[in-house]
Amino acid sequence: MTIAADNLTANHPRRKWTDYFTFCVDHKVIGIQYLVTSFLFFFIGGSFAEAMRTELATPSPDFVQPEMYNQLMTLHGTIMIFLWIVPAGAAFANYLIPLMVGTEDMAFPRLNAVAFWLTPPGGILLISSFFVGAPQAGWTSYPPLSLLSGKWGEEFWILSLLLVGTSSILGAINFVTTILKMRIKDMDLHSMPLFCWAMLATSSLILLSTPVLASALILLSFDLIAGTSFFNPVGGGDPVVYQHLFWFYSHPAVYIMILPFFGVISEVIPVHARKPIFGYRAIAYSSLAISFLGLIVWAHHMFTSGTPGWLRMFFMATTMLIAVPTGIKIFSWCGTLWGGKIQLNSAMLFAFGFLSSFMIGGLTGVMVASVPFDIHVHDTYFVVGHFHYVLFGGSAFALFSGVYHWFPKMTGRMVNEPLGRLHFILTFIGMNLTFMPMHELGLMGMNRRIALYDVEFQPLNVLSTVGAYVLAASTIPFVINVFWSLFKGEKAARNPWRALTLEWQTASPPIIENFEEEPVLWCGPYDFGIDTELVDEEETVQTLIADAAGS
């Protein structure tokens, strides 16, 4: 333990605010750059969603025209996946992994900076597609539709995803190498924080699946620009091959989006429940199991694409099987909460929101894994409701939980708890009001990706639109909280939550070198209530002084 950790900043230089706008190789700066950039794109993508929901409040196209609706829908999905959730996971990984394993920086600092600086150009390129006719084929960009509408917009979309995908690959190389090769000598794999296990699983998926998506996009680009026929049925190409290549990445992308935030929840719950994590090894190995199984479930998106019956059965079975390691995590988190001294602060409230919302998304996921049911609801709003409960109710709730949990470490300031609770209440109400009615709309037969619909669907669409407005309003207390706390919040101690992982053994915010000296692994990362648990700093100092005087 570093006894004078809170006074480190007096003896060490600090980062200037201008460093956050430069090519800086400090992993902490890069983590903040990722986080801020991802939230800027979140606000852009969210505004597109609000425009879509406003249009869907009535059956007729009275707010935006169908072509514009298709463009907004395509860019909304692409931004929220590739420019918000995936970079936000990378933000936490960049900031926390070196601190958690006790090293000064990532294994390849310059490569890390390059990975970040590929992301803003990718996002700007995507949004600028509006000037050449934005893509209209959805975030999946299936041919032949993607070959028939918005040719240059589709090309901008492809180039954007290639940049962001390259960024993900470079980041994954760094995460794996840092975790496996740069831990302090006393930290073996089974004394790592579970967030590191989650990032190992995530990075493995990225490295195995992202190049497949890149190959599909390059071939699609050839069809668009050079007139080839890899996927164009007019020239003898096969659009179903594109679907296989696309979903071989894009279903694992669901786990690329959720696994880092499984790791976040595994860090938040034990700290704020003051209990050791229940089933450490089960949670760690279940992340690896999800990573493996995530690579062999992709074709459940293609049950209506002429998939042979025997192959449907295989992918139905593997899709249902992946619920097992996910269920292990849910039960382990609930076991950790059972009998704990729970602190209902903002971080913990969002963790509870994650558990309840993700459970709904998981249960509906098992439903759509069944071939007969999936054929019935395929391309309906049931699927839209399902994956928003997984990705917004899951990833986004856990993301906000992580922001509130590590905000003191990143900024040196405590958050405003009343504003944080208001943010949670509005988000929870808005999310359920927006996405729960979509399940009923899907069962009634309303197709997704359309701006015009039958009048019988209007009441539930109005309800969903009201929920979207509440969800938009929930960002207001969040933004106010961030800026108010950043400049006026109470100064944070080195370890305000009395957590046990290594990032809390240095100053808040950390010094440039992370630690004044190599940190000491005094106990396991979740050994709360065990004899080796660290007491607060004042008691530790007094004990050491007394021991020194006695000797």
PDB file of C-alpha atoms in Angstrom, residues 174-413:
ATOM      1  CA  ASN A 174      -2.910  -4.046 -26.265  1.00  0.00           C
ATOM      2  CA  PHE A 175      -5.422  -5.334 -23.714  1.00  0.00           C
ATOM      3  CA  VAL A 176      -4.418  -8.987 -24.092  1.00  0.00           C
ATOM      4  CA  THR A 177      -0.686  -8.269 -23.929  1.00  0.00           C
ATOM      5  CA  THR A 178      -0.985  -5.936 -20.945  1.00  0.00           C
ATOM      6  CA  ILE A 179      -3.137  -8.344 -18.931  1.00  0.00           C
ATOM      7  CA  LEU A 180      -1.038 -11.433 -19.647  1.00  0.00           C
ATOM      8  CA  LYS A 181       2.463  -9.934 -19.549  1.00  0.00           C
ATOM      9  CA  MET A 182       2.499  -6.819 -17.357  1.00  0.00           C
ATOM     10  CA  ARG A 183       0.872  -7.828 -14.079  1.00  0.00           C
ATOM     11  CA  ILE A 184       2.844  -7.271 -10.900  1.00  0.00           C
ATOM     12  CA  LYS A 185       4.730 -10.388  -9.819  1.00  0.00           C
ATOM     13  CA  ASP A 186       2.351 -11.274  -6.968  1.00  0.00           C
ATOM     14  CA  MET A 187      -0.752 -11.210  -9.171  1.00  0.00           C
ATOM     15  CA  ASP A 188      -1.593 -14.511 -10.836  1.00  0.00           C
ATOM     16  CA  LEU A 189      -4.571 -15.012 -13.130  1.00  0.00           C
ATOM     17  CA  HIS A 190      -6.850 -15.947 -10.245  1.00  0.00           C
ATOM     18  CA  SER A 191      -6.082 -12.802  -8.264  1.00  0.00           C
ATOM     19  CA  MET A 192      -6.867 -10.461 -11.166  1.00  0.00           C
ATOM     20  CA  PRO A 193      -9.981  -8.301 -10.995  1.00  0.00           C
ATOM     21  CA  LEU A 194     -12.856  -9.828 -12.950  1.00  0.00           C
ATOM     22  CA  PHE A 195     -12.893  -6.819 -15.260  1.00  0.00           C
ATOM     23  CA  CYS A 196      -9.554  -8.053 -16.633  1.00  0.00           C
ATOM     24  CA  TRP A 197     -11.049 -11.499 -17.280  1.00  0.00           C
ATOM     25  CA  ALA A 198     -13.950  -9.855 -19.090  1.00  0.00           C
ATOM     26  CA  MET A 199     -11.566  -7.871 -21.290  1.00  0.00           C
ATOM     27  CA  LEU A 200      -9.548 -10.999 -22.106  1.00  0.00           C
ATOM     28  CA  ALA A 201     -12.733 -12.633 -23.373  1.00  0.00           C
ATOM     29  CA  THR A 202     -13.802  -9.495 -25.243  1.00  0.00           C
ATOM     30  CA  SER A 203     -10.413  -8.998 -26.889  1.00  0.00           C
ATOM     31  CA  SER A 204     -10.330 -12.622 -28.035  1.00  0.00           C
ATOM     32  CA  LEU A 205     -13.687 -12.139 -29.761  1.00  0.00           C
ATOM     33  CA  ILE A 206     -12.499  -8.931 -31.405  1.00  0.00           C
ATOM     34  CA  LEU A 207      -9.326 -10.516 -32.760  1.00  0.00           C
ATOM     35  CA  LEU A 208     -11.141 -13.569 -34.135  1.00  0.00           C
ATOM     36  CA  SER A 209     -14.268 -11.981 -35.611  1.00  0.00           C
ATOM     37  CA  THR A 210     -13.477  -8.399 -36.690  1.00  0.00           C
ATOM     38  CA  PRO A 211     -11.249  -9.392 -39.652  1.00  0.00           C
ATOM     39  CA  VAL A 212     -14.180 -11.424 -41.033  1.00  0.00           C
ATOM     40  CA  LEU A 213     -16.405  -8.340 -41.005  1.00  0.00           C
ATOM     41  CA  ALA A 214     -13.615  -6.346 -42.675  1.00  0.00           C
ATOM     42  CA  SER A 215     -13.404  -8.901 -45.483  1.00  0.00           C
ATOM     43  CA  ALA A 216     -17.189  -8.758 -46.013  1.00  0.00           C
ATOM     44  CA  LEU A 217     -17.139  -4.958 -46.135  1.00  0.00           C
ATOM     45  CA  ILE A 218     -14.253  -4.855 -48.606  1.00  0.00           C
ATOM     46  CA  LEU A 219     -16.033  -7.307 -50.930  1.00  0.00           C
ATOM     47  CA  LEU A 220     -19.250  -5.279 -50.601  1.00  0.00           C
ATOM     48  CA  SER A 221     -17.246  -2.171 -51.499  1.00  0.00           C
ATOM     49  CA  PHE A 222     -15.986  -3.900 -54.638  1.00  0.00           C
ATOM     50  CA  ASP A 223     -19.579  -4.664 -55.599  1.00  0.00           C
ATOM     51  CA  LEU A 224     -20.497  -1.015 -55.085  1.00  0.00           C
ATOM     52  CA  ILE A 225     -17.526   0.635 -56.783  1.00  0.00           C
ATOM     53  CA  ALA A 226     -16.007  -1.890 -59.209  1.00  0.00           C
ATOM     54  CA  GLY A 227     -19.182  -3.656 -60.309  1.00  0.00           C
ATOM     55  CA  THR A 228     -18.140  -7.100 -59.091  1.00  0.00           C
ATOM     56  CA  SER A 229     -20.747  -9.665 -58.070  1.00  0.00           C
ATOM     57  CA  PHE A 230     -19.626 -11.212 -54.810  1.00  0.00           C
ATOM     58  CA  PHE A 231     -23.039 -10.527 -53.228  1.00  0.00           C
ATOM     59  CA  ASN A 232     -25.018  -9.116 -56.154  1.00  0.00           C
ATOM     60  CA  PRO A 233     -27.552 -11.746 -57.350  1.00  0.00           C
ATOM     61  CA  VAL A 234     -27.846 -10.008 -60.728  1.00  0.00           C
ATOM     62  CA  GLY A 235     -24.298 -11.106 -61.554  1.00  0.00           C
ATOM     63  CA  GLY A 236     -24.546 -14.499 -59.893  1.00  0.00           C
ATOM     64  CA  GLY A 237     -23.472 -13.392 -56.413  1.00  0.00           C
ATOM     65  CA  ASP A 238     -24.994 -14.725 -53.196  1.00  0.00           C
ATOM     66  CA  PRO A 239     -26.394 -12.226 -50.649  1.00  0.00           C
ATOM     67  CA  VAL A 240     -26.672 -15.016 -48.057  1.00  0.00           C
ATOM     68  CA  VAL A 241     -22.868 -15.352 -48.028  1.00  0.00           C
ATOM     69  CA  TYR A 242     -22.713 -11.712 -46.923  1.00  0.00           C
ATOM     70  CA  GLN A 243     -25.148 -12.505 -44.109  1.00  0.00           C
ATOM     71  CA  HIS A 244     -22.922 -15.337 -42.892  1.00  0.00           C
ATOM     72  CA  LEU A 245     -19.809 -13.146 -42.956  1.00  0.00           C
ATOM     73  CA  PHE A 246     -21.592 -10.183 -41.378  1.00  0.00           C
ATOM     74  CA  TRP A 247     -23.181 -12.118 -38.534  1.00  0.00           C
ATOM     75  CA  PHE A 248     -20.011 -14.091 -37.809  1.00  0.00           C
ATOM     76  CA  TYR A 249     -18.782 -10.761 -36.468  1.00  0.00           C
ATOM     77  CA  SER A 250     -21.990  -8.995 -35.566  1.00  0.00           C
ATOM     78  CA  HIS A 251     -23.414 -11.544 -33.204  1.00  0.00           C
ATOM     79  CA  PRO A 252     -20.135 -11.777 -31.287  1.00  0.00           C
ATOM     80  CA  ALA A 253     -20.354  -7.964 -31.384  1.00  0.00           C
ATOM     81  CA  VAL A 254     -23.248  -8.291 -28.942  1.00  0.00           C
ATOM     82  CA  TYR A 255     -20.791  -9.881 -26.486  1.00  0.00           C
ATOM     83  CA  ILE A 256     -18.089  -7.374 -27.423  1.00  0.00           C
ATOM     84  CA  MET A 257     -20.598  -4.750 -26.269  1.00  0.00           C
ATOM     85  CA  ILE A 258     -21.798  -6.533 -23.127  1.00  0.00           C
ATOM     86  CA  LEU A 259     -18.770  -8.469 -21.773  1.00  0.00           C
ATOM     87  CA  PRO A 260     -16.776  -5.370 -20.686  1.00  0.00           C
ATOM     88  CA  PHE A 261     -19.817  -4.210 -18.753  1.00  0.00           C
ATOM     89  CA  PHE A 262     -20.259  -7.642 -17.178  1.00  0.00           C
ATOM     90  CA  GLY A 263     -16.780  -6.909 -15.855  1.00  0.00           C
ATOM     91  CA  VAL A 264     -17.869  -3.469 -14.640  1.00  0.00           C
ATOM     92  CA  ILE A 265     -20.807  -4.972 -12.722  1.00  0.00           C
ATOM     93  CA  SER A 266     -18.469  -7.558 -11.182  1.00  0.00           C
ATOM     94  CA  GLU A 267     -16.398  -4.665  -9.793  1.00  0.00           C
ATOM     95  CA  VAL A 268     -19.278  -2.469  -8.625  1.00  0.00           C
ATOM     96  CA  ILE A 269     -21.480  -4.984  -6.785  1.00  0.00           C
ATOM     97  CA  PRO A 270     -18.945  -6.429  -4.280  1.00  0.00           C
ATOM     98  CA  VAL A 271     -17.663  -2.971  -3.329  1.00  0.00           C
ATOM     99  CA  HIS A 272     -21.080  -1.454  -2.662  1.00  0.00           C
ATOM    100  CA  ALA A 273     -22.473  -4.625  -1.075  1.00  0.00           C
ATOM    101  CA  ARG A 274     -19.339  -5.028   1.108  1.00  0.00           C
ATOM    102  CA  LYS A 275     -19.149  -8.749   0.342  1.00  0.00           C
ATOM    103  CA  PRO A 276     -16.696 -11.049  -1.415  1.00  0.00           C
ATOM    104  CA  ILE A 277     -17.783 -11.868  -4.953  1.00  0.00           C
ATOM    105  CA  PHE A 278     -19.772 -15.093  -5.090  1.00  0.00           C
ATOM    106  CA  GLY A 279     -18.196 -17.625  -7.473  1.00  0.00           C
ATOM    107  CA  TYR A 280     -15.087 -15.753  -8.654  1.00  0.00           C
ATOM    108  CA  ARG A 281     -13.810 -18.568 -10.876  1.00  0.00           C
ATOM    109  CA  ALA A 282     -17.277 -19.326 -12.203  1.00  0.00           C
ATOM    110  CA  ILE A 283     -17.674 -15.705 -13.318  1.00  0.00           C
ATOM    111  CA  ALA A 284     -14.165 -15.627 -14.805  1.00  0.00           C
ATOM    112  CA  TYR A 285     -14.502 -18.854 -16.770  1.00  0.00           C
ATOM    113  CA  SER A 286     -18.060 -18.070 -17.854  1.00  0.00           C
ATOM    114  CA  SER A 287     -16.670 -15.005 -19.651  1.00  0.00           C
ATOM    115  CA  LEU A 288     -14.377 -17.290 -21.637  1.00  0.00           C
ATOM    116  CA  ALA A 289     -17.269 -19.683 -22.293  1.00  0.00           C
ATOM    117  CA  ILE A 290     -19.396 -16.831 -23.639  1.00  0.00           C
ATOM    118  CA  SER A 291     -16.485 -15.791 -25.848  1.00  0.00           C
ATOM    119  CA  PHE A 292     -16.207 -19.314 -27.319  1.00  0.00           C
ATOM    120  CA  LEU A 293     -19.931 -19.969 -27.727  1.00  0.00           C
ATOM    121  CA  GLY A 294     -20.446 -16.482 -29.172  1.00  0.00           C
ATOM    122  CA  LEU A 295     -18.521 -17.591 -32.264  1.00  0.00           C
ATOM    123  CA  ILE A 296     -20.874 -20.496 -33.084  1.00  0.00           C
ATOM    124  CA  VAL A 297     -24.337 -18.941 -32.791  1.00  0.00           C
ATOM    125  CA  TRP A 298     -24.351 -16.399 -35.636  1.00  0.00           C
ATOM    126  CA  ALA A 299     -26.856 -18.115 -37.944  1.00  0.00           C
ATOM    127  CA  HIS A 300     -29.781 -17.730 -35.539  1.00  0.00           C
ATOM    128  CA  HIS A 301     -30.151 -14.344 -37.262  1.00  0.00           C
ATOM    129  CA  MET A 302     -30.733 -16.245 -40.506  1.00  0.00           C
ATOM    130  CA  PHE A 303     -33.496 -18.728 -39.663  1.00  0.00           C
ATOM    131  CA  THR A 304     -35.634 -17.148 -42.418  1.00  0.00           C
ATOM    132  CA  SER A 305     -32.810 -17.067 -44.996  1.00  0.00           C
ATOM    133  CA  GLY A 306     -33.249 -20.587 -46.315  1.00  0.00           C
ATOM    134  CA  THR A 307     -31.078 -22.213 -43.639  1.00  0.00           C
ATOM    135  CA  PRO A 308     -31.431 -26.043 -43.747  1.00  0.00           C
ATOM    136  CA  GLY A 309     -33.447 -27.589 -40.931  1.00  0.00           C
ATOM    137  CA  TRP A 310     -30.545 -29.553 -39.437  1.00  0.00           C
ATOM    138  CA  LEU A 311     -28.421 -26.378 -39.314  1.00  0.00           C
ATOM    139  CA  ARG A 312     -31.257 -24.463 -37.691  1.00  0.00           C
ATOM    140  CA  MET A 313     -31.335 -27.056 -34.909  1.00  0.00           C
ATOM    141  CA  PHE A 314     -27.594 -26.713 -34.312  1.00  0.00           C
ATOM    142  CA  PHE A 315     -27.725 -22.931 -34.026  1.00  0.00           C
ATOM    143  CA  MET A 316     -30.872 -23.050 -31.899  1.00  0.00           C
ATOM    144  CA  ALA A 317     -29.112 -25.399 -29.456  1.00  0.00           C
ATOM    145  CA  THR A 318     -25.909 -23.354 -29.252  1.00  0.00           C
ATOM    146  CA  THR A 319     -27.872 -20.132 -28.830  1.00  0.00           C
ATOM    147  CA  MET A 320     -29.809 -21.592 -25.916  1.00  0.00           C
ATOM    148  CA  LEU A 321     -26.608 -23.048 -24.484  1.00  0.00           C
ATOM    149  CA  ILE A 322     -24.989 -19.617 -24.235  1.00  0.00           C
ATOM    150  CA  ALA A 323     -27.653 -18.705 -21.685  1.00  0.00           C
ATOM    151  CA  VAL A 324     -25.913 -21.067 -19.225  1.00  0.00           C
ATOM    152  CA  PRO A 325     -22.680 -19.075 -18.642  1.00  0.00           C
ATOM    153  CA  THR A 326     -24.730 -15.887 -18.698  1.00  0.00           C
ATOM    154  CA  GLY A 327     -27.033 -17.335 -16.045  1.00  0.00           C
ATOM    155  CA  ILE A 328     -23.999 -18.278 -13.948  1.00  0.00           C
ATOM    156  CA  LYS A 329     -23.058 -14.607 -13.837  1.00  0.00           C
ATOM    157  CA  ILE A 330     -26.577 -13.489 -12.905  1.00  0.00           C
ATOM    158  CA  PHE A 331     -26.799 -15.999 -10.049  1.00  0.00           C
ATOM    159  CA  SER A 332     -23.300 -15.096  -8.852  1.00  0.00           C
ATOM    160  CA  TRP A 333     -24.114 -11.391  -8.733  1.00  0.00           C
ATOM    161  CA  CYS A 334     -27.368 -12.111  -6.887  1.00  0.00           C
ATOM    162  CA  GLY A 335     -25.442 -14.372  -4.499  1.00  0.00           C
ATOM    163  CA  THR A 336     -23.039 -11.515  -3.847  1.00  0.00           C
ATOM    164  CA  LEU A 337     -25.906  -9.171  -3.033  1.00  0.00           C
ATOM    165  CA  TRP A 338     -27.594 -11.669  -0.704  1.00  0.00           C
ATOM    166  CA  GLY A 339     -26.945 -10.599   2.883  1.00  0.00           C
ATOM    167  CA  GLY A 340     -24.675  -7.732   1.887  1.00  0.00           C
ATOM    168  CA  LYS A 341     -24.546  -4.253   3.423  1.00  0.00           C
ATOM    169  CA  ILE A 342     -25.912  -2.609   0.288  1.00  0.00           C
ATOM    170  CA  GLN A 343     -25.258   1.081  -0.324  1.00  0.00           C
ATOM    171  CA  LEU A 344     -27.941   2.470  -2.630  1.00  0.00           C
ATOM    172  CA  ASN A 345     -25.785   5.103  -4.305  1.00  0.00           C
ATOM    173  CA  SER A 346     -25.947   5.972  -8.001  1.00  0.00           C
ATOM    174  CA  ALA A 347     -23.475   3.273  -9.058  1.00  0.00           C
ATOM    175  CA  MET A 348     -25.407   0.556  -7.228  1.00  0.00           C
ATOM    176  CA  LEU A 349     -28.810   1.751  -8.463  1.00  0.00           C
ATOM    177  CA  PHE A 350     -27.638   1.475 -12.068  1.00  0.00           C
ATOM    178  CA  ALA A 351     -26.225  -1.982 -11.260  1.00  0.00           C
ATOM    179  CA  PHE A 352     -29.692  -3.025 -10.038  1.00  0.00           C
ATOM    180  CA  GLY A 353     -31.201  -1.502 -13.182  1.00  0.00           C
ATOM    181  CA  PHE A 354     -28.762  -3.553 -15.222  1.00  0.00           C
ATOM    182  CA  LEU A 355     -29.711  -6.806 -13.487  1.00  0.00           C
ATOM    183  CA  SER A 356     -33.459  -6.353 -13.910  1.00  0.00           C
ATOM    184  CA  SER A 357     -33.333  -5.055 -17.488  1.00  0.00           C
ATOM    185  CA  PHE A 358     -30.767  -7.547 -18.732  1.00  0.00           C
ATOM    186  CA  MET A 359     -32.806 -10.392 -17.278  1.00  0.00           C
ATOM    187  CA  ILE A 360     -35.757  -9.355 -19.461  1.00  0.00           C
ATOM    188  CA  GLY A 361     -33.489  -9.117 -22.509  1.00  0.00           C
ATOM    189  CA  GLY A 362     -32.017 -12.524 -21.725  1.00  0.00           C
ATOM    190  CA  LEU A 363     -35.388 -14.210 -21.328  1.00  0.00           C
ATOM    191  CA  THR A 364     -36.684 -12.810 -24.612  1.00  0.00           C
ATOM    192  CA  GLY A 365     -33.380 -13.879 -26.152  1.00  0.00           C
ATOM    193  CA  VAL A 366     -34.102 -17.491 -25.245  1.00  0.00           C
ATOM    194  CA  MET A 367     -37.533 -17.039 -26.862  1.00  0.00           C
ATOM    195  CA  VAL A 368     -36.143 -15.801 -30.184  1.00  0.00           C
ATOM    196  CA  ALA A 369     -33.538 -18.582 -30.116  1.00  0.00           C
ATOM    197  CA  SER A 370     -36.415 -21.015 -30.737  1.00  0.00           C
ATOM    198  CA  VAL A 371     -36.813 -21.507 -34.488  1.00  0.00           C
ATOM    199  CA  PRO A 372     -40.654 -21.516 -34.648  1.00  0.00           C
ATOM    200  CA  PHE A 373     -41.000 -18.416 -32.474  1.00  0.00           C
ATOM    201  CA  ASP A 374     -38.171 -16.602 -34.267  1.00  0.00           C
ATOM    202  CA  ILE A 375     -39.770 -17.188 -37.667  1.00  0.00           C
ATOM    203  CA  HIS A 376     -43.001 -15.698 -36.304  1.00  0.00           C
ATOM    204  CA  VAL A 377     -41.402 -12.509 -34.866  1.00  0.00           C
ATOM    205  CA  HIS A 378     -38.476 -12.117 -37.288  1.00  0.00           C
ATOM    206  CA  ASP A 379     -38.060  -8.507 -38.450  1.00  0.00           C
ATOM    207  CA  THR A 380     -40.794  -7.304 -36.100  1.00  0.00           C
ATOM    208  CA  TYR A 381     -40.637  -4.899 -33.192  1.00  0.00           C
ATOM    209  CA  PHE A 382     -40.358  -7.832 -30.779  1.00  0.00           C
ATOM    210  CA  VAL A 383     -36.731  -8.173 -31.884  1.00  0.00           C
ATOM    211  CA  VAL A 384     -36.190  -4.410 -31.493  1.00  0.00           C
ATOM    212  CA  GLY A 385     -37.514  -4.556 -27.926  1.00  0.00           C
ATOM    213  CA  HIS A 386     -35.372  -7.620 -27.156  1.00  0.00           C
ATOM    214  CA  PHE A 387     -32.028  -6.243 -28.251  1.00  0.00           C
ATOM    215  CA  HIS A 388     -32.630  -2.836 -26.677  1.00  0.00           C
ATOM    216  CA  TYR A 389     -33.237  -4.533 -23.336  1.00  0.00           C
ATOM    217  CA  VAL A 390     -29.934  -6.359 -23.828  1.00  0.00           C
ATOM    218  CA  LEU A 391     -27.876  -3.436 -25.099  1.00  0.00           C
ATOM    219  CA  PHE A 392     -29.456  -0.399 -23.464  1.00  0.00           C
ATOM    220  CA  GLY A 393     -30.869  -2.130 -20.412  1.00  0.00           C
ATOM    221  CA  GLY A 394     -27.655  -4.120 -20.152  1.00  0.00           C
ATOM    222  CA  SER A 395     -24.644  -2.286 -21.568  1.00  0.00           C
ATOM    223  CA  ALA A 396     -25.858   1.290 -21.020  1.00  0.00           C
ATOM    224  CA  PHE A 397     -27.018   0.756 -17.423  1.00  0.00           C
ATOM    225  CA  ALA A 398     -23.711  -0.919 -16.565  1.00  0.00           C
ATOM    226  CA  LEU A 399     -21.847   1.869 -18.379  1.00  0.00           C
ATOM    227  CA  PHE A 400     -23.512   4.512 -16.215  1.00  0.00           C
ATOM    228  CA  SER A 401     -22.842   2.383 -13.130  1.00  0.00           C
ATOM    229  CA  GLY A 402     -19.149   2.338 -14.038  1.00  0.00           C
ATOM    230  CA  VAL A 403     -19.069   6.080 -14.670  1.00  0.00           C
ATOM    231  CA  TYR A 404     -20.494   6.810 -11.212  1.00  0.00           C
ATOM    232  CA  HIS A 405     -18.221   4.226  -9.571  1.00  0.00           C
ATOM    233  CA  TRP A 406     -14.918   5.404 -11.089  1.00  0.00           C
ATOM    234  CA  PHE A 407     -15.748   9.109 -11.481  1.00  0.00           C
ATOM    235  CA  PRO A 408     -13.904   9.926  -8.204  1.00  0.00           C
ATOM    236  CA  LYS A 409     -10.825   8.054  -9.395  1.00  0.00           C
ATOM    237  CA  MET A 410     -10.840   9.662 -12.849  1.00  0.00           C
ATOM    238  CA  THR A 411     -11.511  13.243 -11.752  1.00  0.00           C
ATOM    239  CA  GLY A 412     -10.636  13.507  -8.062  1.00  0.00           C
ATOM    240  CA  ARG A 413     -14.213  14.670  -7.344  1.00  0.00           C
TER     241      ARG A 413
END
